[in-house]
Coordinates of C-alpha atoms in Angstrom, one line a residue:
Chain A
M1 CA 22.1 -283.8 -40.6
E2 CA 21.3 -287.2 -38.9
Y3 CA 23.1 -286.1 -36.2
F4 CA 21.8 -282.6 -36.5
V5 CA 18.8 -284.0 -36.3
Q6 CA 19.4 -286.5 -33.1
Q7 CA 21.0 -283.6 -31.5
L8 CA 17.6 -281.5 -31.6
I9 CA 16.1 -283.9 -30.3
N10 CA 18.0 -284.4 -27.4
G11 CA 18.3 -280.8 -26.6
V12 CA 14.4 -280.3 -27.4
T13 CA 14.1 -283.4 -24.8
L14 CA 16.5 -281.0 -21.9
G15 CA 14.4 -278.1 -22.6
S16 CA 11.4 -279.1 -22.1
I17 CA 12.6 -280.4 -18.3
Y18 CA 14.3 -276.8 -17.4
G19 CA 11.5 -275.3 -19.2
L20 CA 8.7 -276.8 -16.1
I21 CA 11.5 -275.3 -13.4
A22 CA 11.7 -272.3 -14.3
I23 CA 8.1 -271.1 -14.8
G24 CA 8.0 -271.9 -11.1
Y25 CA 11.2 -269.5 -10.8
T26 CA 10.0 -266.9 -13.2
M27 CA 6.1 -267.3 -11.3
V28 CA 7.4 -266.3 -7.7
Y29 CA 9.4 -264.1 -9.1
G30 CA 7.0 -262.2 -11.4
I31 CA 4.5 -261.7 -8.0
I32 CA 7.5 -261.1 -4.7
G33 CA 9.7 -260.0 -6.6
M34 CA 12.1 -262.3 -4.9
I35 CA 13.9 -265.9 -6.2
N36 CA 13.1 -268.4 -4.8
F37 CA 16.4 -269.9 -4.9
A38 CA 14.8 -273.5 -3.7
H39 CA 12.7 -274.5 -6.4
G40 CA 15.5 -277.0 -7.8
D41 CA 15.0 -278.5 -5.0
I42 CA 12.0 -278.5 -4.6
F43 CA 12.2 -280.6 -8.4
M44 CA 14.4 -283.1 -6.5
V45 CA 11.9 -284.0 -4.2
G46 CA 9.9 -284.4 -6.8
A47 CA 11.8 -286.3 -8.6
F48 CA 12.9 -288.6 -5.1
I49 CA 8.7 -288.6 -4.3
S50 CA 8.1 -290.2 -8.3
L51 CA 11.3 -292.5 -7.6
I52 CA 9.8 -293.7 -4.2
V53 CA 5.6 -293.9 -5.2
I54 CA 7.6 -296.0 -8.6
T55 CA 8.8 -298.7 -5.9
A56 CA 6.4 -299.1 -4.2
L57 CA 3.5 -299.2 -6.9
G58 CA 6.5 -302.4 -8.2
L59 CA 6.8 -300.4 -12.1
T60 CA 8.6 -302.1 -13.9
V61 CA 9.6 -302.1 -18.0
S62 CA 8.1 -305.9 -17.8
T63 CA 4.6 -304.0 -16.9
G64 CA 2.0 -303.7 -19.6
L65 CA 1.3 -300.2 -21.2
G66 CA -1.9 -299.6 -20.5
L67 CA -1.7 -300.9 -16.4
T68 CA 2.1 -298.8 -17.0
F69 CA -0.3 -295.7 -18.1
V70 CA -2.2 -295.3 -15.4
A71 CA 0.4 -296.4 -13.2
L72 CA 2.1 -293.5 -14.4
I73 CA -0.3 -290.7 -13.7
L74 CA -0.9 -291.7 -10.0
V75 CA 2.8 -291.7 -9.6
L76 CA 2.6 -287.7 -11.1
V77 CA -0.5 -286.7 -9.1
C78 CA 0.9 -288.0 -5.8
A79 CA 4.6 -286.1 -6.6
M80 CA 2.3 -283.1 -7.7
I81 CA 0.5 -283.2 -4.2
I82 CA 3.3 -283.6 -2.3
A83 CA 5.9 -281.0 -3.8
S84 CA 2.8 -278.9 -3.2
A85 CA 2.7 -279.6 0.2
Y86 CA 6.1 -279.1 0.4
G87 CA 5.7 -275.6 -2.1
W88 CA 3.1 -274.1 0.6
T89 CA 4.3 -274.8 3.9
L90 CA 7.7 -273.1 2.3
E91 CA 6.7 -270.3 1.6
R92 CA 4.6 -270.4 4.6
L93 CA 7.4 -271.0 7.5
A94 CA 9.8 -268.8 5.9
Y95 CA 9.1 -266.4 3.4
R96 CA 5.1 -264.8 4.6
P97 CA 7.0 -264.1 7.2
L98 CA 10.1 -261.9 6.2
R99 CA 7.5 -260.4 4.0
G100 CA 8.0 -256.7 3.7
S101 CA 10.9 -256.9 4.9
F102 CA 14.4 -255.8 3.5
R103 CA 14.8 -256.7 -0.7
L104 CA 17.4 -260.1 0.6
A105 CA 16.1 -261.1 4.1
P106 CA 13.9 -263.5 1.6
L107 CA 17.5 -264.8 -0.4
I108 CA 19.0 -265.4 2.6
T109 CA 15.5 -268.0 3.7
A110 CA 15.6 -268.8 0.5
I111 CA 19.2 -270.7 0.3
G112 CA 18.8 -271.3 3.6
V113 CA 15.6 -273.1 2.9
S114 CA 17.5 -274.9 -0.2
I115 CA 21.0 -275.7 1.8
V116 CA 18.1 -277.6 4.5
L117 CA 15.8 -279.3 1.8
Q118 CA 19.3 -281.4 0.7
N119 CA 19.9 -282.4 4.0
Y120 CA 17.1 -283.8 4.9
I121 CA 16.7 -286.3 1.6
Q122 CA 20.5 -286.2 2.0
I123 CA 20.0 -288.3 5.7
A124 CA 16.0 -289.5 4.5
Q125 CA 17.3 -291.3 1.5
G126 CA 20.9 -291.7 2.2
A127 CA 24.3 -289.5 -0.3
R128 CA 24.2 -292.4 -2.8
V129 CA 22.7 -292.9 -6.0
K130 CA 19.7 -293.3 -6.8
P131 CA 18.9 -295.9 -9.8
L132 CA 15.9 -295.9 -12.0
Q133 CA 15.5 -299.3 -13.6
P134 CA 14.1 -298.1 -17.0
I135 CA 10.5 -298.3 -17.5
I136 CA 9.5 -296.9 -20.9
T137 CA 11.6 -298.3 -23.4
D138 CA 12.3 -298.5 -27.2
G139 CA 11.4 -295.9 -29.7
Y140 CA 10.7 -294.6 -33.1
T141 CA 13.8 -294.6 -35.7
L142 CA 13.7 -291.7 -38.3
M143 CA 16.3 -291.8 -40.7
T144 CA 19.7 -294.4 -40.2
K145 CA 22.7 -293.6 -42.9
T146 CA 25.2 -296.6 -43.4
T147 CA 28.8 -294.8 -43.1
E148 CA 32.0 -296.8 -43.3
A149 CA 31.4 -296.2 -39.2
G150 CA 28.9 -298.5 -39.8
E151 CA 24.7 -297.2 -39.4
F152 CA 24.2 -294.2 -37.5
V153 CA 20.4 -293.5 -36.3
V154 CA 18.3 -291.0 -35.8
Q155 CA 15.8 -292.5 -32.9
I156 CA 13.4 -290.6 -30.6
S157 CA 12.0 -292.5 -27.5
N158 CA 9.2 -293.3 -26.0
I159 CA 10.1 -291.1 -23.2
Q160 CA 11.7 -288.2 -24.9
I161 CA 8.0 -288.1 -26.8
L162 CA 6.2 -288.4 -23.6
I163 CA 8.6 -286.1 -22.6
I164 CA 7.5 -283.3 -24.6
S165 CA 4.3 -284.6 -24.9
V166 CA 4.0 -283.4 -20.9
T167 CA 5.4 -280.7 -21.0
V168 CA 3.6 -279.4 -23.9
I169 CA 0.5 -279.9 -22.7
L170 CA 1.2 -278.8 -18.8
M171 CA 2.0 -275.7 -20.6
A172 CA -0.7 -274.9 -22.8
V173 CA -2.6 -275.2 -19.7
F174 CA -1.3 -273.1 -17.2
S175 CA -0.4 -270.7 -20.0
L176 CA -5.0 -270.9 -20.2
I177 CA -5.3 -270.7 -16.7
I178 CA -2.8 -266.9 -15.9
A179 CA -4.9 -265.7 -19.2
K180 CA -8.7 -266.5 -18.7
T181 CA -9.2 -267.9 -15.3
S182 CA -10.1 -265.5 -12.6
L183 CA -7.2 -266.7 -10.5
G184 CA -5.0 -265.6 -13.5
R185 CA -6.3 -262.7 -13.3
S186 CA -5.2 -262.1 -8.8
Q187 CA -2.4 -263.5 -10.2
R188 CA -1.7 -261.0 -12.5
A189 CA -3.1 -258.0 -10.6
C190 CA -0.8 -259.4 -7.5
E191 CA 2.0 -259.0 -10.0
Q192 CA 1.4 -255.6 -10.8
D193 CA -0.7 -253.8 -7.6
Q194 CA -0.8 -255.8 -4.2
K195 CA -2.4 -253.2 -2.6
M196 CA -4.7 -252.7 -4.7
A197 CA -5.8 -255.8 -5.3
S198 CA -6.5 -256.2 -1.7
L199 CA -9.1 -253.9 -2.7
L200 CA -10.5 -255.4 -4.2
G201 CA -11.5 -257.4 -2.2
I202 CA -9.1 -260.7 -3.4
N203 CA -6.4 -262.7 -0.6
V204 CA -2.6 -261.3 -1.5
D205 CA -1.9 -263.8 0.8
K206 CA -3.3 -266.7 -0.4
T207 CA -2.5 -266.1 -3.9
I208 CA 1.3 -266.4 -3.5
S209 CA 0.4 -269.3 -1.8
T210 CA -1.2 -270.7 -5.2
T211 CA 1.9 -269.2 -6.9
F212 CA 4.3 -271.6 -4.8
V213 CA 2.4 -274.8 -5.3
M214 CA 2.2 -273.9 -8.9
G215 CA 5.7 -273.3 -10.0
A216 CA 5.9 -276.6 -6.9
A217 CA 3.6 -278.6 -9.5
L218 CA 6.2 -278.7 -12.4
A219 CA 9.0 -278.0 -11.1
A220 CA 7.7 -281.8 -9.3
V221 CA 6.4 -283.1 -12.8
A222 CA 9.6 -281.7 -14.2
G223 CA 11.1 -284.5 -11.6
L224 CA 9.6 -287.0 -12.6
M225 CA 10.7 -286.8 -15.9
F226 CA 14.0 -285.9 -14.9
L227 CA 13.7 -289.6 -13.1
L228 CA 12.6 -291.0 -16.1
Y229 CA 14.6 -290.1 -18.6
Y230 CA 18.2 -290.5 -17.2
G231 CA 17.4 -292.8 -14.7
V232 CA 19.9 -291.9 -11.7
I233 CA 18.6 -289.5 -9.1
D234 CA 20.8 -288.2 -5.5
F235 CA 20.2 -285.5 -3.3
F236 CA 22.8 -282.7 -5.2
I237 CA 20.6 -282.7 -8.0
G238 CA 18.4 -279.7 -7.1
F239 CA 21.3 -277.8 -7.3
V240 CA 22.6 -278.0 -10.4
A241 CA 18.9 -278.1 -12.5
G242 CA 17.7 -275.4 -10.6
V243 CA 20.5 -272.8 -11.5
K244 CA 20.0 -273.9 -15.3
A245 CA 16.1 -273.2 -15.0
F246 CA 17.0 -269.8 -13.6
T247 CA 19.4 -268.8 -15.9
A248 CA 16.3 -270.0 -18.4
A249 CA 13.8 -267.4 -16.6
V250 CA 16.9 -264.8 -16.9
L251 CA 17.3 -266.3 -20.5
G252 CA 13.9 -265.5 -21.6
G253 CA 12.8 -262.6 -19.6
I254 CA 11.7 -262.5 -16.1
G255 CA 8.4 -262.8 -15.1
S256 CA 6.9 -263.9 -18.7
L257 CA 6.0 -267.0 -18.5
P258 CA 6.6 -268.1 -22.0
G259 CA 9.7 -266.6 -22.1
A260 CA 10.5 -269.1 -19.2
M261 CA 9.1 -272.1 -21.9
L262 CA 11.1 -270.0 -24.3
G263 CA 14.8 -269.7 -22.4
G264 CA 14.1 -273.4 -20.9
L265 CA 13.9 -274.7 -24.7
V266 CA 17.1 -272.4 -26.2
I267 CA 18.9 -273.5 -22.3
G268 CA 18.5 -277.0 -23.3
L269 CA 19.7 -277.3 -27.2
I270 CA 22.6 -274.2 -26.4
E271 CA 23.6 -277.5 -24.2
T272 CA 23.2 -279.6 -26.2
F273 CA 24.5 -278.8 -29.1
W274 CA 27.9 -277.7 -27.3
S275 CA 28.7 -281.3 -25.7
A276 CA 27.4 -282.3 -29.6
Y277 CA 30.2 -280.6 -31.5
F278 CA 32.3 -278.7 -29.0
S279 CA 32.6 -280.2 -25.5
V280 CA 30.6 -282.0 -22.2
E281 CA 33.3 -280.4 -20.3
Y282 CA 32.1 -277.1 -21.1
K283 CA 28.6 -276.6 -21.8
D284 CA 27.9 -274.9 -18.5
V285 CA 30.2 -272.1 -20.0
A286 CA 28.4 -272.4 -23.5
A287 CA 25.4 -271.5 -21.4
F288 CA 25.9 -269.2 -18.8
A289 CA 28.0 -267.6 -21.6
M290 CA 24.7 -267.3 -23.6
L291 CA 23.8 -266.1 -20.8
A292 CA 25.5 -263.8 -20.2
I293 CA 26.0 -262.1 -24.1
V294 CA 21.6 -262.4 -24.3
L295 CA 22.0 -259.9 -21.2
I296 CA 24.5 -257.5 -22.1
F297 CA 22.1 -256.4 -25.6
L298 CA 19.3 -257.7 -23.6
P299 CA 18.5 -256.4 -20.3
Q300 CA 14.8 -257.6 -20.3
G301 CA 15.2 -261.3 -21.5
L302 CA 15.0 -262.1 -24.7
L303 CA 10.5 -261.6 -24.0
G304 CA 10.8 -259.8 -21.3
K305 CA 8.9 -256.4 -21.1
P306 CA 11.6 -253.2 -20.5
E307 CA 11.2 -251.5 -17.7
V308 CA 10.2 -248.6 -18.6
E309 CA 9.8 -245.5 -15.7
K310 CA 7.7 -242.5 -16.1
V311 CA 9.4 -239.1 -15.3
Chain B
M1 CA -32.8 -233.1 8.1
T2 CA -29.9 -235.2 9.6
R3 CA -31.7 -238.3 8.0
W4 CA -28.1 -239.8 8.0
N5 CA -28.0 -240.0 11.3
E6 CA -30.4 -242.1 11.6
D7 CA -30.2 -245.0 8.2
I8 CA -26.4 -244.3 8.5
L9 CA -24.5 -247.4 6.2
L10 CA -20.9 -245.9 8.0
S11 CA -20.2 -244.5 11.1
V12 CA -17.2 -243.6 12.0
E13 CA -16.8 -242.8 16.4
R14 CA -14.4 -240.8 17.9
M15 CA -11.2 -241.7 15.5
S16 CA -8.2 -240.4 16.1
M17 CA -4.6 -241.6 14.1
R18 CA -1.4 -240.5 14.8
F19 CA 1.8 -241.0 12.6
G20 CA 4.3 -240.2 15.0
G21 CA 3.9 -237.1 16.7
L22 CA 1.4 -236.0 14.3
L23 CA -2.0 -235.8 15.0
A24 CA -3.7 -236.6 11.7
V25 CA -6.8 -237.2 12.8
D26 CA -8.2 -236.0 16.0
D27 CA -11.8 -237.8 18.1
L28 CA -13.5 -237.2 14.7
S29 CA -16.8 -238.5 14.1
F30 CA -19.5 -238.6 11.5
N31 CA -22.0 -241.0 9.6
V32 CA -22.2 -242.1 6.1
G33 CA -26.3 -242.2 5.1
K34 CA -27.9 -244.8 2.7
G35 CA -28.4 -244.0 0.0
D36 CA -26.5 -240.6 0.2
I37 CA -23.3 -238.8 -2.1
T38 CA -21.2 -237.4 2.0
A39 CA -18.8 -235.4 0.5
L40 CA -15.7 -235.1 3.2
I41 CA -13.7 -231.8 1.7
G42 CA -11.1 -229.5 4.1
P43 CA -8.4 -227.6 3.5
N44 CA -4.7 -229.2 2.6
G45 CA -3.3 -231.8 5.1
A46 CA -6.5 -231.6 7.3
G47 CA -6.4 -235.8 7.3
K48 CA -9.8 -236.7 4.8
T49 CA -7.3 -239.3 3.1
T50 CA -6.1 -240.7 6.1
V51 CA -9.9 -241.2 7.0
F52 CA -9.9 -242.8 4.0
N53 CA -7.0 -244.9 4.5
C54 CA -8.3 -245.8 7.8
I55 CA -11.4 -246.5 7.1
T56 CA -10.3 -249.1 4.0
G57 CA -8.4 -251.2 6.5
F58 CA -4.9 -249.4 4.9
Y59 CA -3.4 -247.5 8.4
K60 CA -5.7 -249.2 11.5
P61 CA -6.6 -245.9 13.4
T62 CA -4.5 -245.9 16.8
A63 CA -8.1 -244.5 19.8
G64 CA -11.7 -245.0 17.5
R65 CA -14.0 -247.2 15.9
I66 CA -15.5 -248.0 12.1
T67 CA -18.5 -249.8 11.6
A68 CA -20.1 -250.5 8.1
H69 CA -23.4 -251.5 8.6
T70 CA -24.9 -254.1 5.8
L71 CA -28.8 -253.1 4.0
E72 CA -28.9 -257.3 6.1
G73 CA -28.6 -254.9 9.2
E74 CA -24.8 -257.1 9.4
K75 CA -22.3 -254.7 11.0
F76 CA -18.7 -255.4 10.2
L77 CA -15.8 -253.2 12.9
L78 CA -13.9 -252.2 9.4
E79 CA -10.7 -251.7 12.0
R80 CA -10.6 -255.1 13.0
M81 CA -10.7 -256.5 9.2
D82 CA -7.8 -257.6 6.7
D83 CA -7.4 -255.5 4.4
F84 CA -9.0 -257.8 1.4
R85 CA -12.4 -258.7 3.9
I86 CA -13.2 -255.1 3.7
P87 CA -14.5 -255.1 0.2
K88 CA -14.8 -258.6 0.4
Q89 CA -17.8 -259.3 3.2
A90 CA -18.5 -255.6 4.3
K91 CA -18.6 -254.5 1.1
V92 CA -16.7 -251.1 1.4
A93 CA -14.3 -249.7 -1.4
R94 CA -12.8 -246.7 -3.4
T95 CA -9.9 -245.5 -5.4
F96 CA -7.0 -242.8 -5.5
Q97 CA -6.1 -239.4 -5.8
N98 CA -2.9 -241.0 -7.9
I99 CA -4.8 -244.3 -10.4
R100 CA -4.2 -247.1 -9.8
L101 CA -5.2 -249.2 -12.2
F102 CA -3.6 -252.6 -13.2
G103 CA -1.7 -250.9 -16.6
G104 CA -0.6 -254.1 -18.1
M105 CA -4.6 -255.6 -18.0
T106 CA -7.1 -254.6 -20.8
V107 CA -10.2 -252.6 -19.4
L108 CA -12.2 -255.6 -19.3
E109 CA -10.2 -257.8 -16.9
N110 CA -9.1 -254.8 -14.9
L111 CA -13.1 -254.6 -14.1
M112 CA -12.6 -258.6 -14.5
V113 CA -10.6 -258.0 -11.1
G114 CA -13.4 -256.6 -9.9
Q115 CA -15.4 -259.3 -9.4
H116 CA -12.4 -261.9 -8.5
N117 CA -14.4 -263.4 -5.6
P118 CA -17.9 -265.1 -6.5
L119 CA -16.1 -266.2 -9.5
M120 CA -13.2 -267.7 -7.4
K121 CA -16.2 -269.4 -5.8
A122 CA -18.3 -269.9 -9.1
S123 CA -15.0 -271.7 -10.7
K124 CA -14.5 -273.8 -7.5
F125 CA -11.4 -272.0 -6.8
T126 CA -9.9 -272.9 -10.3
F127 CA -10.3 -276.5 -11.1
G128 CA -14.0 -276.3 -12.0
G129 CA -12.6 -273.6 -14.4
I130 CA -10.6 -275.4 -16.1
L131 CA -13.1 -278.0 -16.3
G132 CA -15.2 -276.2 -18.1
L133 CA -18.2 -276.3 -15.0
S134 CA -21.5 -274.6 -16.2
S135 CA -22.0 -273.6 -13.0
Y136 CA -18.8 -271.6 -14.2
K137 CA -19.7 -270.6 -17.7
E138 CA -22.4 -269.3 -15.8
A139 CA -20.7 -267.0 -13.1
E140 CA -18.3 -265.8 -15.7
K141 CA -20.8 -264.9 -18.4
Q142 CA -22.9 -262.7 -15.3
A143 CA -19.6 -261.1 -14.1
I144 CA -18.8 -260.0 -18.3
E145 CA -22.5 -259.0 -18.9
L146 CA -21.8 -256.3 -15.7
A147 CA -18.6 -255.5 -16.9
K148 CA -20.2 -254.9 -20.0
Y149 CA -23.1 -253.0 -17.8
W150 CA -20.3 -250.3 -15.9
M151 CA -18.2 -250.3 -19.1
E152 CA -20.9 -248.1 -21.1
K153 CA -22.2 -246.6 -18.1
T154 CA -18.6 -245.1 -18.2
G155 CA -18.5 -245.0 -22.2
L156 CA -15.6 -247.1 -22.7
T157 CA -17.6 -250.1 -23.8
Y158 CA -15.2 -249.2 -27.6
R159 CA -12.1 -250.1 -25.2
A160 CA -12.6 -253.4 -23.8
D161 CA -8.9 -254.7 -25.2
D162 CA -6.9 -252.4 -24.7
A163 CA -3.9 -252.0 -21.7
A164 CA -5.3 -249.6 -19.0
A165 CA -2.3 -247.2 -19.5
D166 CA -3.0 -246.5 -23.2
L167 CA -6.2 -244.6 -21.6
P168 CA -6.1 -240.4 -21.6
Y169 CA -6.6 -239.9 -17.9
G170 CA -10.0 -238.7 -17.4
E171 CA -10.7 -242.6 -18.8
Q172 CA -8.5 -244.1 -16.7
R173 CA -10.5 -242.2 -13.9
K174 CA -14.0 -243.4 -15.2
L175 CA -12.4 -247.1 -15.1
E176 CA -11.6 -246.4 -11.7
I177 CA -14.4 -245.8 -10.3
A178 CA -16.0 -248.7 -13.1
R179 CA -13.7 -251.3 -11.3
A180 CA -14.7 -250.3 -7.5
M181 CA -18.3 -250.5 -9.1
C182 CA -18.2 -254.0 -10.2
T183 CA -17.3 -255.1 -6.5
R184 CA -20.9 -253.9 -6.0
P185 CA -20.1 -252.0 -3.0
K186 CA -22.4 -250.6 -0.7
L187 CA -20.2 -247.6 -0.2
L188 CA -17.8 -246.2 -2.4
C189 CA -15.1 -244.3 -0.7
L190 CA -13.7 -241.9 -3.9
D191 CA -10.2 -239.5 -3.5
E192 CA -10.3 -236.9 -5.8
P193 CA -12.3 -237.4 -8.6
A194 CA -12.7 -235.0 -10.3
A195 CA -7.9 -233.8 -10.4
G196 CA -7.2 -233.3 -12.8
L197 CA -10.5 -233.3 -15.3
N198 CA -11.8 -230.8 -17.7
P199 CA -14.9 -229.1 -17.2
R200 CA -16.8 -231.8 -19.6
E201 CA -15.0 -234.7 -18.4
S202 CA -15.9 -233.4 -15.1
E203 CA -19.5 -232.8 -15.4
E204 CA -20.2 -236.9 -17.0
L205 CA -18.1 -237.6 -13.7
N206 CA -21.4 -235.5 -11.8
A207 CA -23.4 -237.4 -13.9
L208 CA -22.1 -240.7 -13.1
L209 CA -22.4 -240.1 -9.3
L210 CA -25.3 -239.5 -9.7
H211 CA -26.2 -242.7 -11.6
I212 CA -24.8 -244.7 -8.9
R213 CA -26.7 -243.3 -5.9
A214 CA -30.4 -242.9 -6.9
E215 CA -30.1 -246.8 -9.3
E216 CA -27.0 -248.4 -7.7
D217 CA -28.3 -248.4 -4.0
T218 CA -24.9 -248.0 -3.3
G219 CA -23.4 -244.9 -0.9
I220 CA -20.7 -242.3 -1.5
L221 CA -18.0 -240.8 0.5
L222 CA -16.2 -238.0 -1.3
I223 CA -12.6 -236.4 -1.0
E224 CA -13.4 -232.8 -3.0
H225 CA -11.8 -230.0 -3.4
D226 CA -13.2 -228.7 -6.2
M227 CA -16.1 -227.0 -5.0
N228 CA -18.5 -226.7 -8.2
V229 CA -18.1 -231.0 -7.6
V230 CA -19.0 -231.0 -4.5
M231 CA -22.2 -228.1 -4.2
E232 CA -24.0 -229.6 -7.0
I233 CA -23.7 -233.3 -6.2
S234 CA -23.4 -234.1 -2.5
D235 CA -26.5 -233.5 0.5
H236 CA -24.4 -234.4 3.2
I237 CA -20.8 -232.8 4.3
V238 CA -18.0 -233.4 6.9
V239 CA -15.3 -230.6 6.6
L240 CA -12.4 -231.1 8.8
D241 CA -9.4 -228.5 9.4
Y242 CA -6.3 -229.8 11.4
G243 CA -7.9 -233.2 11.3
E244 CA -10.7 -232.0 13.4
K245 CA -13.9 -232.4 12.5
I246 CA -15.6 -228.1 11.9
A247 CA -18.8 -229.0 10.7
D248 CA -21.8 -230.9 9.7
G249 CA -24.5 -230.6 7.5
T250 CA -26.0 -229.9 4.6
P251 CA -24.3 -228.3 1.1
E252 CA -26.7 -225.2 2.4
E253 CA -25.5 -224.7 6.4
V254 CA -21.5 -226.2 5.5
R255 CA -20.9 -223.2 3.4
N256 CA -22.4 -220.7 5.6
D257 CA -20.1 -221.2 8.7
P258 CA -18.1 -219.0 10.1
K259 CA -15.3 -221.4 10.5
V260 CA -15.3 -222.8 7.2
I261 CA -14.9 -219.2 5.6
A262 CA -11.8 -218.8 8.0
A263 CA -10.4 -222.4 7.8
Y264 CA -10.9 -221.6 3.6
L265 CA -10.2 -218.5 3.6
G266 CA -8.5 -217.3 6.4
V267 CA -8.1 -214.8 8.9
S268 CA -6.9 -212.0 9.2
D269 CA -5.0 -211.8 13.0
E270 CA -8.3 -208.2 12.9
D271 CA -10.9 -210.6 12.8
V272 CA -9.9 -213.6 14.5
E273 CA -12.2 -211.9 18.0
N274 CA -14.7 -211.2 15.3
V275 CA -15.0 -214.2 13.5
E276 CA -14.6 -216.1 17.6
Q277 CA -17.2 -213.9 18.5
Q278 CA -20.1 -215.3 15.4
I279 CA -19.1 -218.4 16.0
E280 CA -20.2 -218.5 18.8
Q281 CA -23.2 -216.7 18.5
D282 CA -23.7 -219.3 16.2
V283 CA -23.0 -222.3 17.8
T284 CA -25.3 -220.2 20.4
G285 CA -28.5 -219.0 18.3
S286 CA -29.1 -222.2 16.6
G287 CA -27.2 -225.2 17.2
E288 CA -26.8 -227.4 14.5
T289 CA -23.8 -226.5 12.8
E290 CA -22.4 -229.2 15.4
A291 CA -24.1 -232.1 15.4
P292 CA -24.1 -233.6 18.7
K293 CA -20.8 -235.3 20.6

């Protein structure tokens, strides 16, 4: 029981990070029907920016609580802004010129851009793994159980609390933007009929750019969280995390925002539980097998809308 | 008599549109007057929808000029504008022959999308909207008021929170007009608004269009096949056939124009010469059916 609770906490944390990245995939897919394969690399860039800013600020574990809090917010804002600039540029240079060409063209450039970003960071930052000393330590003990082998302690660390709460807040804010603001309405309008949206005075190009910027900002947040949680990053983290988040988006129903969150959570939990109870080696197999099973029985994903074609 | 040539809202000058070898619109010129309901009629394939598509930026005409005049005396050359600027700045809105609503959004949301630009400005590009600025709240309140007004005028208030796709056909048509009106247009282009409506709905549509003309300071340009609607509500009719203008005038003039009758009913081979003679006489006789070129 204690073991289960501990894995649940770990799984939700991992799922939060996947969910944050998955939102970027799902929003871009929703609006232009394209899988932005470079999105995982934006996440990686976000993690690197966070690392650079943290190092520049000289943030360590001995920094006082208040100061750490302020500094982390600063890091978050920097990472979001710079990653957004990457997202915007990416859309402007690589995708917009290809809008309206055949469907596979932007997909190919997306893969190309992904490789470019990876190599760029590899050259600029080096190929070695970058470590970060833990900044946020400690946690709360929820349960203890004494066994013959010793004590088993269920803990939720401060960093896990931080990740889960930041994710919940950001998802709430983004859902609100999509549901209630004029920007969100214009995004949903472009999703359904771009031509009609432009006939109502909506600048479709700008709306699409904004969508990329929003996705990139969330990916940067995920990058910072990943860095704080694992403490090591390299130029290749974007690929695996990106594929997992993409899986999460498809699992939840691509195009659906709550679906992306749910999908992220499910993938995170499956991975964690599989490694906890079966084998660490096959955790990715478990996650992708789950995707295959769900797509066989629910082709539109968990929360996606089935495509109904009127005759 | 030719009020539309004096107080001009939209002027199309020598416009041609060519698709490969097909000349869909050939050297067309006409004016839409302020506060008029102008009907664009003609047999199937005459090029009416092409004209609409050129006006609203769907197509760039091969030749010619389309000018929109605002009430402040500004002029916009529509064929040179990005498509989203046409409703935003030149204040031209349109509806489609096949309805294009945002089906997954509610009736109210559809109307709010039409007011995207003022809301976006008031929300300081969303940041202010999230923070809950009072200016944004005010703008949103006004937007909802305008939406409510048009829901009331189109009798859709009771449907406000239903998905647009769930509405019956007649109500969807009305919602499209309401949404177009929410952009506060100066010229409203309607592509066959009465198509598929039953007689009662068609009557309601007429009332709505007459209301828009009377109250909203908005000119209407419509394509319509239903001659009852056209003759009843329009002030000015332009007739197209094979991409060319064959008549331009008041409903009275157009109704009695032999060219129009010939285009609509067709002429048997023996009668061709008679009709042509008659047209010749008519043109030289009154000279009024044809607007000066």
